[in-house]
Amino acid sequence: EDQVTQSPEALRLQEGESSSLNCSYTVSGLRGLFWYRQDPGKGPEFLFTLYSAGEEKEKERLKATLTKKESFLHITAPKPEDSATYLCAVKGGSEKLVFGKGTKLTVNP
Amino acid sequence: DAMVIQNPRYQVTQFGKPVTLSCSQTLNHNVMYWYQQKSSQAPKLLFHYYDKDFNNEADTPDNFQSRRPNTSFCFLDIRSPGLGDAAMYLCATEGLAGNEQFFGPGTRLTVL
């Protein structure tokens, strides 16, 4: 069974304080690892897809990396508007997305 | 802009009173999904359509039904809502490439 575990559950940062979120996964035949951002009361917003170990993608202050067992979402010099819950999901042979519970990020000014 | 639209954004119903949530998309995607998300939980897949082919998750209660009359629209029917069905319901679409799912804003369901 495909599984995703995200850590930490919650993270508080000061503005400008860089950090990383972790997504550990087990999947049968990885078809893709996805990162989403979810603001309170809204649907998830797509950020990145990673397909193979060693792959990296960047968008503004966010950088996602992938190994065979985990993915990291690095946040460089975060701003208060980066506060959100970040969801990780994997798609394996079942072709269905399996989500983690997310990391709630709070960036204080 | 191409998008996924859900109506209503907020729905209040009474225990046992049927409710229908709707989802429409302008992306012309073949695949549509319904997820249930409770507070601080991961989205949980209820069912999905590949075109008109319906796929139900094994643990989706019989209380939940779905209809997809055409490519653009999909409906979630909850026949007899219980207090435990209060949640955010998310609709998502995916194209043939399967690169990512696009989510709607969600419908927050409250059961009194």
Coordinates of N, CA, C and O in Angstrom, one line a residue, chain B residues 12-102:
Chain B
V12 N -25.0 24.0 4.2 CA -25.5 23.5 5.5 C -26.7 22.6 5.3 O -27.6 23.0 4.6
T13 N -26.7 21.5 5.9 CA -27.9 20.6 5.8 C -28.2 20.0 7.1 O -27.4 20.1 8.1
Q14 N -29.4 19.4 7.2 CA -29.7 18.7 8.4 C -29.4 17.2 8.4 O -29.4 16.6 7.3
F15 N -29.2 16.7 9.5 CA -29.0 15.2 9.6 C -30.0 14.5 8.8 O -31.2 14.6 9.0
G16 N -29.6 13.6 7.9 CA -30.5 12.8 7.1 C -31.1 13.5 5.9 O -31.8 12.8 5.1
K17 N -30.9 14.8 5.7 CA -31.5 15.4 4.5 C -30.5 15.4 3.4 O -29.4 15.9 3.4
P18 N -31.0 14.8 2.2 CA -30.1 14.7 1.1 C -29.5 16.0 0.6 O -30.1 17.0 0.7
V19 N -28.3 15.9 0.1 CA -27.6 17.1 -0.4 C -26.8 16.7 -1.6 O -26.3 15.6 -1.8
T20 N -26.7 17.7 -2.6 CA -25.9 17.5 -3.8 C -24.9 18.6 -4.0 O -25.3 19.8 -3.8
L21 N -23.7 18.2 -4.2 CA -22.6 19.2 -4.5 C -22.3 19.1 -5.9 O -22.3 18.0 -6.5
S22 N -21.9 20.2 -6.5 CA -21.6 20.2 -8.0 C -20.2 20.7 -8.3 O -19.6 21.4 -7.5
C23 N -19.7 20.2 -9.4 CA -18.3 20.6 -9.8 C -18.4 20.7 -11.3 O -19.0 19.9 -12.0
S24 N -17.8 21.8 -11.9 CA -17.7 21.9 -13.3 C -16.3 22.3 -13.7 O -15.6 22.9 -12.8
Q25 N -15.9 22.0 -14.9 CA -14.5 22.3 -15.3 C -14.5 22.8 -16.8 O -15.3 22.4 -17.6
T26 N -13.6 23.8 -17.0 CA -13.4 24.3 -18.3 C -12.1 23.8 -19.0 O -11.7 24.3 -20.0
L27 N -11.5 22.8 -18.3 CA -10.2 22.3 -18.8 C -10.4 21.2 -19.8 O -9.4 20.8 -20.4
N28 N -11.6 20.7 -20.0 CA -11.8 19.6 -20.9 C -11.0 18.3 -20.5 O -10.6 17.6 -21.4
H29 N -10.8 18.1 -19.2 CA -10.1 17.0 -18.8 C -11.0 15.7 -18.7 O -12.2 15.8 -18.4
N30 N -10.4 14.6 -19.0 CA -11.1 13.3 -19.0 C -11.4 12.8 -17.6 O -12.4 12.1 -17.4
V31 N -10.5 13.0 -16.7 CA -10.7 12.4 -15.4 C -11.1 13.5 -14.4 O -10.6 14.6 -14.3
M32 N -12.1 13.1 -13.6 CA -12.6 13.9 -12.5 C -12.6 13.1 -11.2 O -13.0 11.9 -11.2
Y33 N -12.3 13.8 -10.1 CA -12.2 13.1 -8.8 C -13.0 13.8 -7.8 O -13.2 15.0 -7.8
W34 N -13.5 13.1 -6.8 CA -14.1 13.7 -5.6 C -13.3 13.2 -4.4 O -13.1 12.0 -4.2
Y35 N -12.9 14.1 -3.5 CA -12.2 13.9 -2.3 C -13.0 14.4 -1.1 O -13.6 15.4 -1.3
Q36 N -12.8 13.8 0.0 CA -13.3 14.3 1.3 C -12.1 14.7 2.1 O -11.1 13.9 2.3
Q37 N -12.1 15.9 2.7 CA -11.0 16.3 3.6 C -11.5 16.8 4.9 O -12.3 17.8 4.9
K38 N -11.2 16.2 6.0 CA -11.6 16.6 7.3 C -10.4 17.4 7.9 O -9.3 17.4 7.4
S39 N -10.7 18.2 8.9 CA -9.8 19.1 9.5 C -8.4 18.5 9.8 O -8.4 17.4 10.5
S40 N -7.3 19.1 9.3 CA -6.0 18.6 9.6 C -5.7 17.2 9.1 O -4.8 16.5 9.6
Q41 N -6.5 16.7 8.1 CA -6.4 15.4 7.5 C -6.0 15.5 6.1 O -6.2 16.5 5.4
A42 N -5.5 14.4 5.6 CA -5.2 14.3 4.1 C -6.5 14.2 3.3 O -7.4 13.6 3.8
P43 N -6.5 14.7 2.1 CA -7.7 14.4 1.3 C -7.8 12.9 1.1 O -6.8 12.2 0.8
K44 N -9.1 12.5 1.1 CA -9.4 11.0 1.0 C -10.2 10.9 -0.3 O -11.2 11.4 -0.4
L45 N -9.7 10.0 -1.2 CA -10.4 9.8 -2.4 C -11.7 9.0 -2.2 O -11.7 8.0 -1.6
L46 N -12.8 9.6 -2.7 CA -14.1 8.9 -2.7 C -14.3 8.1 -3.9 O -14.7 6.9 -3.8
F47 N -14.2 8.7 -5.1 CA -14.4 8.0 -6.4 C -13.8 8.9 -7.5 O -13.5 10.1 -7.2
H48 N -13.7 8.3 -8.7 CA -13.3 9.1 -9.8 C -13.9 8.5 -11.1 O -14.4 7.4 -11.1
Y49 N -13.9 9.4 -12.1 CA -14.4 9.1 -13.4 C -13.3 9.2 -14.4 O -12.6 10.2 -14.4
Y50 N -13.2 8.2 -15.2 CA -12.3 8.3 -16.4 C -13.3 8.3 -17.6 O -13.9 7.3 -17.9
D51 N -13.5 9.5 -18.1 CA -14.6 9.8 -19.0 C -15.9 9.4 -18.3 O -16.2 9.9 -17.2
K52 N -16.7 8.5 -18.8 CA -17.9 8.1 -18.1 C -17.7 6.8 -17.2 O -18.7 6.4 -16.6
D53 N -16.6 6.3 -17.2 CA -16.3 5.1 -16.4 C -16.1 5.5 -15.0 O -15.2 6.2 -14.6
F54 N -17.0 4.9 -14.1 CA -17.1 5.3 -12.7 C -16.2 4.3 -11.9 O -16.3 3.1 -12.1
N55 N -15.4 4.8 -11.0 CA -14.5 4.0 -10.2 C -14.7 4.4 -8.7 O -14.4 5.5 -8.3
N56 N -15.3 3.4 -7.9 CA -15.6 3.7 -6.5 C -14.5 3.1 -5.7 O -14.0 2.0 -5.9
E57 N -14.0 3.9 -4.7 CA -13.1 3.4 -3.7 C -13.8 2.4 -2.8 O -14.9 2.5 -2.5
A58 N -13.0 1.3 -2.4 CA -13.6 0.2 -1.7 C -14.2 0.7 -0.3 O -15.3 0.1 0.1
D59 N -13.7 1.7 0.3 CA -14.1 2.1 1.6 C -15.0 3.3 1.5 O -15.3 4.0 2.6
T60 N -15.5 3.7 0.4 CA -16.5 4.8 0.2 C -17.8 4.3 0.7 O -18.3 3.3 0.1
P61 N -18.5 5.0 1.6 CA -19.8 4.5 2.1 C -20.8 4.6 1.0 O -20.8 5.4 0.1
D62 N -21.8 3.7 1.1 CA -22.9 3.6 0.1 C -23.7 4.9 0.1 O -24.4 5.2 -0.9
N63 N -23.6 5.6 1.2 CA -24.3 6.9 1.3 C -23.9 7.9 0.3 O -24.6 8.9 0.0
F64 N -22.7 7.7 -0.3 CA -22.2 8.6 -1.2 C -22.4 8.1 -2.7 O -22.0 7.0 -2.9
Q65 N -22.9 8.9 -3.5 CA -23.1 8.6 -4.9 C -22.6 9.7 -5.8 O -22.4 10.8 -5.3
S66 N -22.4 9.4 -7.1 CA -21.9 10.4 -8.0 C -22.5 10.3 -9.3 O -22.9 9.1 -9.7
R67 N -22.6 11.4 -10.0 CA -23.1 11.4 -11.4 C -22.2 12.3 -12.3 O -21.7 13.3 -11.8
R68 N -22.0 11.9 -13.5 CA -21.2 12.7 -14.4 C -22.0 12.7 -15.8 O -21.7 11.9 -16.6
P69 N -22.9 13.7 -15.9 CA -23.7 13.7 -17.1 C -23.0 14.0 -18.4 O -23.4 13.7 -19.5
N70 N -21.9 14.8 -18.3 CA -21.1 15.1 -19.5 C -19.6 15.4 -19.0 O -19.4 15.4 -17.8
T71 N -18.8 15.7 -19.9 CA -17.3 16.0 -19.6 C -17.2 17.1 -18.6 O -16.3 17.0 -17.7
S72 N -18.0 18.1 -18.7 CA -17.8 19.3 -17.9 C -18.3 19.2 -16.4 O -17.8 19.9 -15.6
F73 N -19.3 18.4 -16.2 CA -20.0 18.5 -14.9 C -19.9 17.1 -14.2 O -19.9 16.1 -14.8
C74 N -19.8 17.2 -12.8 CA -19.8 16.0 -12.0 C -20.5 16.4 -10.7 O -20.3 17.6 -10.2
F75 N -21.3 15.5 -10.1 CA -22.1 15.8 -8.9 C -21.8 14.7 -7.9 O -21.5 13.6 -8.2
L76 N -21.8 15.2 -6.6 CA -21.7 14.3 -5.5 C -23.0 14.4 -4.7 O -23.4 15.5 -4.3
D77 N -23.6 13.2 -4.6 CA -24.9 13.1 -3.8 C -24.6 12.4 -2.5 O -24.1 11.3 -2.5
I78 N -25.0 13.0 -1.4 CA -25.0 12.4 -0.1 C -26.4 12.1 0.3 O -27.2 13.1 0.5
R79 N -26.8 10.9 0.3 CA -28.2 10.5 0.4 C -28.8 10.8 1.8 O -29.9 11.2 1.9
S80 N -28.0 10.5 2.8 CA -28.5 10.7 4.2 C -27.3 11.1 5.0 O -26.7 10.3 5.7
P81 N -27.0 12.4 5.0 CA -25.8 12.9 5.7 C -25.9 12.7 7.2 O -26.9 12.9 7.8
G82 N -24.8 12.2 7.7 CA -24.6 12.1 9.1 C -23.6 13.1 9.6 O -23.0 13.8 8.8
L83 N -23.5 13.2 10.9 CA -22.6 14.2 11.5 C -21.2 14.0 11.1 O -20.4 14.9 10.9
G84 N -20.8 12.8 10.9 CA -19.5 12.4 10.5 C -19.1 12.8 9.1 O -18.0 12.7 8.6
D85 N -20.1 13.2 8.3 CA -19.9 13.6 6.9 C -19.6 15.0 6.7 O -19.3 15.5 5.6
A86 N -19.6 15.8 7.8 CA -19.2 17.2 7.8 C -17.7 17.2 7.4 O -16.9 16.6 8.1
A87 N -17.4 18.0 6.4 CA -16.0 18.0 5.9 C -16.0 19.0 4.7 O -17.0 19.6 4.3
M88 N -14.8 19.2 4.2 CA -14.6 19.9 2.9 C -14.6 18.8 1.8 O -13.9 17.8 1.9
Y89 N -15.3 19.1 0.8 CA -15.4 18.2 -0.4 C -14.7 18.9 -1.6 O -15.1 20.0 -2.0
L90 N -13.7 18.2 -2.1 CA -12.9 18.7 -3.1 C -13.1 18.0 -4.4 O -13.1 16.7 -4.4
C91 N -13.2 18.7 -5.5 CA -13.3 18.1 -6.8 C -12.0 18.5 -7.5 O -11.4 19.5 -7.3
A92 N -11.5 17.5 -8.3 CA -10.2 17.7 -9.0 C -10.4 17.1 -10.4 O -11.2 16.2 -10.6
T93 N -9.6 17.6 -11.3 CA -9.6 17.1 -12.7 C -8.1 16.8 -13.1 O -7.2 17.3 -12.5
E94 N -8.0 15.9 -14.1 CA -6.7 15.5 -14.6 C -6.8 15.2 -16.0 O -7.7 14.6 -16.5
G95 N -5.8 15.7 -16.8 CA -5.8 15.5 -18.2 C -5.1 14.1 -18.5 O -4.7 13.4 -17.6
L96 N -5.1 13.8 -19.8 CA -4.6 12.5 -20.2 C -3.1 12.3 -19.9 O -2.6 11.2 -19.6
A97 N -2.3 13.4 -19.8 CA -0.9 13.3 -19.5 C -0.7 12.8 -18.1 O 0.3 12.3 -17.7
G98 N -1.7 13.1 -17.2 CA -1.6 12.7 -15.8 C -0.5 13.4 -15.0 O 0.0 12.8 -14.1
N99 N -0.1 14.5 -15.5 CA 1.0 15.2 -14.8 C 0.6 15.8 -13.4 O 1.4 15.8 -12.5
E100 N -0.6 16.4 -13.3 CA -1.0 16.9 -12.0 C -2.5 17.0 -12.0 O -3.2 17.0 -13.1
Q101 N -3.1 17.0 -10.8 CA -4.5 17.2 -10.7 C -4.8 18.7 -10.3 O -4.0 19.3 -9.5
F102 N -5.8 19.2 -10.9 CA -6.2 20.6 -10.6 C -7.5 20.6 -9.7 O -8.4 19.9 -10.1

